[in-house]
Short mmCIF file of C-alpha atoms and ligand atoms in Angstrom, two decimals:
data_model
loop_
_atom_site.label_atom_id
_atom_site.label_comp_id
_atom_site.label_asym_id
_atom_site.label_seq_id
_atom_site.Cartn_x
_atom_site.Cartn_y
_atom_site.Cartn_z
CA MET A 1 -72.89 -0.07 43.78
CA THR A 2 -73.90 3.09 45.66
CA LYS A 3 -72.11 3.70 48.96
CA ILE A 4 -73.87 6.13 51.25
CA LEU A 5 -72.60 7.82 54.39
CA ALA A 6 -75.71 8.61 56.43
CA ILE A 7 -75.93 10.97 59.40
CA GLU A 8 -78.76 11.17 61.95
CA SER A 9 -78.98 13.72 64.78
CA SER A 10 -82.67 14.69 65.01
CA CYS A 11 -83.11 13.97 68.71
CA ASP A 12 -80.85 12.40 71.33
CA GLU A 13 -78.77 9.90 69.36
CA THR A 14 -75.72 10.96 67.38
CA ALA A 15 -75.51 8.37 64.61
CA ALA A 16 -73.62 7.60 61.41
CA ALA A 17 -73.73 4.60 59.10
CA VAL A 18 -72.33 3.32 55.83
CA VAL A 19 -75.00 1.59 53.72
CA ILE A 20 -74.62 0.00 50.30
CA ASP A 21 -77.49 0.06 47.79
CA GLY A 22 -79.99 0.86 50.54
CA ARG A 23 -79.93 -2.62 52.04
CA GLU A 24 -76.46 -3.69 53.09
CA VAL A 25 -75.28 -2.10 56.33
CA LYS A 26 -71.48 -1.88 56.54
CA SER A 27 -71.54 0.01 59.85
CA ASN A 28 -74.16 1.51 62.14
CA VAL A 29 -72.68 3.61 64.95
CA ILE A 30 -74.98 5.13 67.57
CA SER A 31 -73.84 7.35 70.42
CA THR A 32 -76.83 7.71 72.72
CA GLN A 33 -77.30 10.67 75.03
CA ILE A 34 -79.87 8.89 77.21
CA PRO A 35 -77.69 8.97 80.38
CA VAL A 36 -77.20 12.73 79.93
CA HIS A 37 -80.92 13.51 79.60
CA THR A 38 -82.04 11.04 82.28
CA LEU A 39 -80.93 13.61 84.85
CA TYR A 40 -83.61 15.98 83.56
CA GLY A 41 -86.38 13.43 82.96
CA GLY A 42 -86.45 14.10 79.21
CA VAL A 43 -84.49 15.43 76.25
CA VAL A 44 -83.13 18.97 76.78
CA PRO A 45 -82.74 20.35 73.22
CA GLU A 46 -79.90 22.76 74.04
CA ILE A 47 -77.85 20.03 75.72
CA ALA A 48 -78.65 17.58 72.90
CA SER A 49 -77.27 20.06 70.31
CA ARG A 50 -74.08 20.52 72.29
CA LYS A 51 -73.56 16.77 72.67
CA HIS A 52 -74.08 16.24 68.92
CA ILE A 53 -71.42 18.89 68.20
CA GLU A 54 -68.97 17.16 70.53
CA ARG A 55 -69.56 13.66 69.20
CA ILE A 56 -70.46 13.83 65.54
CA ASN A 57 -66.96 13.76 64.04
CA ARG A 58 -65.89 10.79 66.13
CA VAL A 59 -69.11 8.91 65.35
CA ILE A 60 -68.62 9.42 61.60
CA GLU A 61 -64.97 8.42 61.84
CA GLU A 62 -65.95 5.26 63.69
CA ALA A 63 -68.61 4.41 61.06
CA LEU A 64 -65.99 4.71 58.31
CA ILE A 65 -63.44 2.64 60.26
CA GLN A 66 -65.95 -0.14 60.91
CA ALA A 67 -66.92 -0.15 57.22
CA ASP A 68 -63.20 -0.15 56.30
CA MET A 69 -63.78 2.78 53.96
CA THR A 70 -62.89 6.45 53.67
CA LEU A 71 -64.90 9.54 52.80
CA ASP A 72 -63.45 9.34 49.29
CA ASP A 73 -65.12 5.93 48.84
CA MET A 74 -68.58 7.40 49.47
CA ASP A 75 -70.93 8.14 46.55
CA VAL A 76 -73.52 10.09 48.52
CA ILE A 77 -73.69 12.02 51.81
CA ALA A 78 -77.16 11.69 53.38
CA VAL A 79 -78.60 13.42 56.42
CA THR A 80 -81.86 13.71 58.35
CA TYR A 81 -83.13 17.28 57.86
CA GLY A 82 -86.50 16.91 59.62
CA PRO A 83 -88.69 16.45 61.50
CA GLY A 84 -87.02 16.75 64.89
CA LEU A 85 -85.44 19.26 67.24
CA VAL A 86 -84.05 22.19 65.28
CA GLY A 87 -80.70 22.55 67.09
CA PRO A 88 -79.84 18.84 66.91
CA LEU A 89 -80.96 18.68 63.24
CA LEU A 90 -78.78 21.66 62.34
CA VAL A 91 -75.66 19.92 63.65
CA GLY A 92 -76.17 16.95 61.30
CA VAL A 93 -77.21 19.10 58.33
CA ALA A 94 -74.20 21.44 58.69
CA GLU A 95 -71.86 18.45 59.06
CA ALA A 96 -73.24 16.67 55.99
CA LYS A 97 -73.05 19.85 53.92
CA ALA A 98 -69.44 20.46 54.96
CA ILE A 99 -68.41 16.90 54.03
CA ALA A 100 -70.32 16.95 50.73
CA TYR A 101 -68.84 20.34 49.83
CA ALA A 102 -65.26 19.45 50.75
CA LYS A 103 -65.38 16.05 49.04
CA LYS A 104 -67.56 17.16 46.10
CA LYS A 105 -70.19 14.50 46.75
CA PRO A 106 -73.95 14.68 46.14
CA LEU A 107 -75.99 15.63 49.20
CA VAL A 108 -79.37 14.00 49.96
CA GLY A 109 -81.67 15.24 52.74
CA VAL A 110 -83.84 12.53 54.30
CA HIS A 111 -87.16 12.62 56.12
CA HIS A 112 -86.72 10.99 59.54
CA ILE A 113 -90.02 9.06 59.39
CA GLU A 114 -89.21 7.80 55.91
CA GLY A 115 -85.99 6.53 57.48
CA HIS A 116 -87.93 4.63 60.16
CA ILE A 117 -90.09 2.98 57.49
CA CYS A 118 -87.03 2.05 55.39
CA ALA A 119 -85.44 0.23 58.35
CA ASN A 120 -87.68 -2.60 57.14
CA TYR A 121 -85.76 -2.77 53.84
CA ILE A 122 -82.58 -3.47 55.79
CA GLU A 123 -84.15 -6.20 57.89
CA TYR A 124 -85.95 -7.78 54.91
CA PRO A 125 -83.82 -7.54 51.75
CA ASP A 126 -86.70 -8.81 49.58
CA LEU A 127 -89.38 -6.46 50.93
CA ALA A 128 -90.67 -4.02 48.32
CA PRO A 129 -93.70 -1.71 48.19
CA PRO A 130 -96.65 -1.75 48.34
CA PHE A 131 -97.27 -2.52 52.02
CA LEU A 132 -98.85 -0.89 55.06
CA CYS A 133 -96.63 0.49 57.83
CA LEU A 134 -97.42 1.62 61.35
CA VAL A 135 -94.81 4.14 62.49
CA VAL A 136 -94.77 4.60 66.26
CA SER A 137 -92.02 6.80 67.65
CA GLY A 138 -91.44 9.41 70.32
CA GLY A 139 -92.63 12.24 68.12
CA HIS A 140 -94.93 10.52 65.60
CA THR A 141 -97.68 7.98 65.21
CA HIS A 142 -98.58 7.40 61.57
CA LEU A 143 -100.44 4.66 59.78
CA VAL A 144 -99.00 4.79 56.27
CA ARG A 145 -99.59 3.12 52.91
CA VAL A 146 -96.20 2.70 51.29
CA VAL A 147 -97.38 2.98 47.69
CA ASP A 148 -93.89 2.89 46.16
CA TYR A 149 -90.34 3.77 47.18
CA GLY A 150 -90.53 7.35 48.46
CA LYS A 151 -94.31 7.49 47.90
CA TYR A 152 -96.50 7.51 50.99
CA GLU A 153 -100.18 7.92 51.69
CA ILE A 154 -100.96 8.76 55.31
CA LEU A 155 -104.13 6.97 56.45
CA GLY A 156 -104.08 8.21 60.04
CA ARG A 157 -101.96 10.08 62.52
CA THR A 158 -102.12 11.12 66.15
CA VAL A 159 -104.22 14.16 66.91
CA ASP A 160 -102.35 14.83 70.15
CA ASP A 161 -99.53 12.86 71.80
CA ALA A 162 -97.41 10.34 69.90
CA ALA A 163 -97.40 6.76 71.20
CA GLY A 164 -93.83 7.10 72.52
CA GLU A 165 -94.68 10.40 74.16
CA ALA A 166 -97.53 8.66 75.99
CA PHE A 167 -95.13 5.96 77.20
CA ASP A 168 -92.69 8.64 78.37
CA LYS A 169 -95.33 10.73 80.18
CA VAL A 170 -96.99 7.75 81.82
CA ALA A 171 -93.58 6.44 82.94
CA ARG A 172 -92.91 9.80 84.57
CA SER A 173 -96.25 9.85 86.37
CA ILE A 174 -95.75 6.29 87.67
CA GLY A 175 -92.27 7.31 88.80
CA LEU A 176 -90.34 5.06 86.41
CA GLY A 177 -88.23 7.83 84.89
CA TYR A 178 -86.79 8.39 81.40
CA PRO A 179 -86.82 6.92 78.80
CA GLY A 180 -90.34 5.76 79.46
CA GLY A 181 -90.88 3.11 76.81
CA PRO A 182 -88.36 0.50 77.93
CA LYS A 183 -89.11 1.21 81.62
CA VAL A 184 -92.87 0.72 81.15
CA GLU A 185 -92.24 -2.46 79.15
CA GLU A 186 -90.01 -3.82 81.92
CA ALA A 187 -92.49 -2.94 84.72
CA ALA A 188 -95.38 -4.39 82.71
CA LYS A 189 -93.71 -7.81 82.62
CA THR A 190 -94.62 -8.42 86.26
CA GLY A 191 -97.93 -6.56 86.19
CA ASP A 192 -101.51 -7.65 85.50
CA PRO A 193 -102.68 -6.07 82.21
CA TYR A 194 -106.32 -6.58 83.27
CA ALA A 195 -105.94 -4.96 86.70
CA ILE A 196 -107.07 -1.45 85.73
CA ASP A 197 -109.69 -0.43 83.19
CA LEU A 198 -108.40 2.36 80.95
CA PRO A 199 -110.08 3.99 77.93
CA ARG A 200 -109.33 3.19 74.28
CA ALA A 201 -109.89 6.54 72.63
CA LYS A 202 -111.16 6.82 69.07
CA VAL A 203 -111.21 10.22 67.50
CA GLY A 204 -110.72 12.54 64.65
CA ASP A 205 -111.61 12.99 61.00
CA SER A 206 -110.08 9.74 59.94
CA GLU A 207 -111.05 6.43 61.50
CA TYR A 208 -107.33 5.67 61.50
CA ASP A 209 -106.33 8.70 63.58
CA PHE A 210 -104.92 8.10 67.05
CA SER A 211 -105.30 9.94 70.35
CA PHE A 212 -103.24 9.09 73.40
CA SER A 213 -103.79 12.12 75.63
CA GLY A 214 -107.09 10.77 77.05
CA LEU A 215 -105.35 7.55 78.03
CA LYS A 216 -102.51 9.52 79.62
CA SER A 217 -105.04 11.62 81.62
CA ALA A 218 -106.89 8.47 82.69
CA VAL A 219 -103.63 7.12 84.13
CA LEU A 220 -103.03 10.40 85.99
CA ASN A 221 -106.63 10.45 87.28
CA TYR A 222 -106.30 6.85 88.45
CA ILE A 223 -103.11 7.68 90.38
CA ASN A 224 -104.74 10.75 92.00
CA ARG A 225 -107.90 8.84 92.89
CA GLU A 226 -105.98 6.01 94.51
CA GLN A 227 -103.73 8.39 96.43
CA MET A 228 -106.74 10.42 97.69
CA ALA A 229 -108.32 7.20 98.90
CA GLY A 230 -105.09 6.29 100.69
CA ARG A 231 -104.54 3.24 98.49
CA GLN A 232 -101.17 2.19 97.17
CA VAL A 233 -100.74 2.23 93.38
CA ASN A 234 -99.16 -0.91 91.95
CA PRO A 235 -96.82 0.52 89.26
CA ASN A 236 -96.45 -2.82 87.49
CA ASP A 237 -100.21 -3.34 87.15
CA LEU A 238 -100.62 0.24 85.93
CA ALA A 239 -97.79 -0.11 83.40
CA ALA A 240 -99.23 -3.41 82.13
CA SER A 241 -102.78 -2.01 81.88
CA PHE A 242 -101.55 1.10 80.05
CA GLN A 243 -99.46 -0.97 77.65
CA ARG A 244 -102.45 -3.21 76.92
CA ALA A 245 -104.57 -0.14 76.10
CA VAL A 246 -101.91 1.09 73.63
CA VAL A 247 -101.52 -2.37 72.09
CA ASP A 248 -105.31 -2.69 71.62
CA VAL A 249 -105.56 0.61 69.73
CA LEU A 250 -102.54 -0.11 67.53
CA VAL A 251 -103.79 -3.60 66.66
CA ASP A 252 -107.33 -2.34 66.06
CA HIS A 253 -106.33 0.48 63.70
CA GLY A 254 -103.69 -1.59 61.96
CA MET A 255 -105.95 -4.55 61.28
CA ARG A 256 -108.85 -2.39 60.12
CA SER A 257 -106.52 -0.85 57.56
CA VAL A 258 -105.35 -4.32 56.50
CA GLU A 259 -108.95 -5.32 55.90
CA GLU A 260 -109.99 -2.12 54.10
CA TYR A 261 -106.96 -2.09 51.79
CA LYS A 262 -106.84 -5.87 51.46
CA ALA A 263 -103.16 -5.68 52.33
CA ASP A 264 -101.12 -8.85 52.46
CA ARG A 265 -98.11 -7.21 54.13
CA PHE A 266 -97.95 -5.13 57.31
CA ALA A 267 -94.81 -3.55 58.78
CA ILE A 268 -94.04 -1.61 61.94
CA ALA A 269 -91.31 0.95 62.59
CA GLY A 270 -90.09 3.55 65.10
CA GLY A 271 -88.81 3.38 68.68
CA VAL A 272 -92.08 2.08 70.14
CA ALA A 273 -91.98 -0.80 67.64
CA SER A 274 -89.12 -2.24 69.69
CA ASN A 275 -91.69 -3.04 72.40
CA GLY A 276 -92.00 -6.82 72.70
CA SER A 277 -95.69 -6.93 73.54
CA ILE A 278 -96.59 -4.60 70.65
CA ARG A 279 -94.51 -6.72 68.26
CA SER A 280 -96.04 -9.99 69.38
CA ALA A 281 -99.64 -8.68 69.44
CA ILE A 282 -99.40 -7.28 65.91
CA ALA A 283 -97.56 -10.39 64.71
CA ALA A 284 -100.37 -12.58 66.08
CA ALA A 285 -103.11 -10.37 64.57
CA CYS A 286 -101.37 -10.53 61.17
CA LYS A 287 -100.92 -14.28 61.40
CA ALA A 288 -104.62 -14.77 62.17
CA ARG A 289 -105.44 -12.93 58.92
CA GLY A 290 -102.79 -14.60 56.78
CA VAL A 291 -100.91 -11.29 56.49
CA GLU A 292 -97.12 -11.23 56.33
CA PHE A 293 -95.65 -9.24 59.23
CA PHE A 294 -92.41 -7.24 59.16
CA CYS A 295 -90.55 -5.62 62.04
CA PRO A 296 -86.97 -4.39 62.10
CA ALA A 297 -84.62 -5.58 64.86
CA PRO A 298 -85.04 -3.33 67.94
CA ILE A 299 -81.73 -1.54 67.21
CA LEU A 300 -83.10 -0.54 63.79
CA CYS A 301 -86.43 0.61 65.35
CA THR A 302 -84.96 3.26 67.65
CA ASP A 303 -83.08 6.16 66.05
CA ASN A 304 -80.10 5.14 63.92
CA ALA A 305 -78.39 6.26 60.73
CA ALA A 306 -78.56 2.95 58.81
CA MET A 307 -82.28 3.58 58.23
CA ILE A 308 -81.42 7.05 56.90
CA GLY A 309 -78.95 5.45 54.48
CA ALA A 310 -81.66 3.06 53.28
CA ALA A 311 -84.15 5.88 52.67
CA ALA A 312 -81.47 8.04 51.05
CA TYR A 313 -80.68 5.34 48.50
CA TYR A 314 -84.23 5.31 47.11
CA GLU A 315 -84.39 9.12 47.15
CA TYR A 316 -81.04 9.27 45.34
CA MET A 317 -82.18 6.71 42.73
CA ALA A 318 -85.31 8.84 42.18
CA GLY A 319 -83.04 11.81 41.40
CA ARG A 320 -83.15 13.74 44.63
CA ARG A 321 -80.16 16.07 45.19
CA ASP A 322 -79.98 18.85 47.74
CA GLY A 323 -78.10 22.11 47.45
CA TRP A 324 -75.96 24.10 49.86
CA ASP A 325 -79.16 25.77 51.05
CA LEU A 326 -80.44 22.56 52.67
CA ASN A 327 -81.81 23.58 56.06
CA ALA A 328 -83.29 21.85 59.11
CA VAL A 329 -87.09 21.64 58.95
CA PRO A 330 -88.35 20.76 62.46
CA ASN A 331 -91.97 20.09 61.41
CA LEU A 332 -91.33 18.53 58.00
CA LYS A 333 -94.36 16.53 56.81
CA LEU A 334 -94.01 13.06 55.27
CA GLY A 335 -94.06 13.31 51.47
CA GLU A 336 -93.11 17.03 51.48
CA ARG A 337 -90.02 18.38 49.78
O1 KG4 B 401 -87.97 6.44 67.07
P1 KG4 B 401 -87.38 6.94 68.32
O2 KG4 B 401 -86.06 6.36 68.77
O3 KG4 B 401 -87.21 8.50 68.29
C1 KG4 B 401 -88.15 9.34 67.67
O4 KG4 B 401 -88.09 9.45 66.43
O5 KG4 B 401 -89.00 9.85 68.42
O6 KG4 B 401 -88.48 6.70 69.44
C2 KG4 B 401 -88.26 7.04 70.77
C3 KG4 B 401 -89.50 6.67 71.54
C4 KG4 B 401 -89.47 7.13 72.98
O7 KG4 B 401 -90.70 7.76 73.28
C5 KG4 B 401 -89.31 5.83 73.75
O8 KG4 B 401 -89.89 5.87 75.05
C6 KG4 B 401 -90.02 4.86 72.86
O9 KG4 B 401 -89.66 5.25 71.55
N1 KG4 B 401 -89.58 3.48 73.10
C7 KG4 B 401 -90.39 2.50 73.53
C8 KG4 B 401 -89.57 1.38 73.73
N2 KG4 B 401 -88.29 1.70 73.41
C9 KG4 B 401 -88.31 3.01 73.01
N3 KG4 B 401 -91.71 2.50 73.77
C10 KG4 B 401 -92.25 1.35 74.21
N4 KG4 B 401 -91.53 0.24 74.47
C11 KG4 B 401 -90.20 0.20 74.23
N5 KG4 B 401 -89.50 -0.91 74.47
ZN1 ZN B 402 -87.07 8.42 65.36
#
C-alpha cells in the first residue's frame, strides 16, 4: 500500500490530499481563492502566491486530519511543479521539499495536466490505458492519447487561447465577471443557443488543434455591433450561443479522433469538463458511437490535489524520484521531464 501526500498550488486553489495506491482518496482539501481574485476580475499571481503561503500548512494539516494519518504514515510526498504560475508553484514545491527532507520521504514532482487526466482513475477504479482524453482547463486544451500510465501522445492543442480562458474572457465581455466558466454556464441555461451565429474555427498544423481566439473576437464584435446599432445585447442568448460553439468544436475534434484511432474509450478532464452541457454533449456523441465515456465528478475536474496524488502514484511506480533541486517549471510540456 502506497500512501501519498499530494500538494497542488499551480493557480488559485491551495490543495492537499492523501491518496492510497493512486485510486483511493482518503482526503481532498481545497482552499479556493476565487473570492479574493473576483475583486480583480482574474487571478493576480502575486496575491495568489501570498495566499498559498498563508494557507498551505493548514490545508495540509487538514488533509492529514481528515485521512486520520500523520506525515510519518506517508510513503511519498508529491507536488505539482508545472505548468502554472511560477510564484504559486514555488510555494507548493518548496513546501513539499521541506516535508520530504525533514521526514526523509521520497519526493515526486507531478505535471499538472497529467494530474487532470488521472482524475479519471479516481472516478473509475477499473479504468486503465489506452484511452483518449480531452483536457480542457483554464490554461490548456489538449486532445491526448493516453498510451500507458505516464505515456502520452498529444494529438492536438490550442494554438491560442485555452477553452477555459475563452470562457473567462467572454464572461468578462458580457459583464458576467470571474470565474467565467460557471457564470457562462449559468447564464446559458436561460438563453437560446441558436440565437446568434458564431464561427467554429478550424486551424493549425494538426486537424486536432484548437483555436478559440476567433470565437472570442466574434463575441466582442457582436457586442460592439449591437451597441453601435443601439440594440440591447441579451447576455443569456450570447452565453448560450458561445457555449454551443465551444461544445461543437470539442465534440467534433473528439469524435474525429475516436474514429481515426478506433478508440472504444473517451475521457474528459480539466475545469471546463465540469460544464454540464459539454459533459452531456460528449456523452451523447460517445453513446451514439458505442464508445465508453468517462468524466470525473466536477470537484475532481477543477484543480485539486487528489488528482496529483493519482498521477504521482503511477510516476512513483515507474521509478520517478526528484531531488532537492526540483524547481517550478511554469511552461512544462506534457511528457517532458
Ligand atoms: O482546471 P482548472 O481548475 O485550472 C487550470 O488548470 O486552468 O480550470 C479552470 C478553468 C477556468 O477557466 C474556469 O472558467 C473553467 O475552468 N471552468 C468552467 C466551468 N467551471 C470552471 N468552464 C466552463 N464551465 C464550467 N462550469
Ligand atoms: Zn488545472
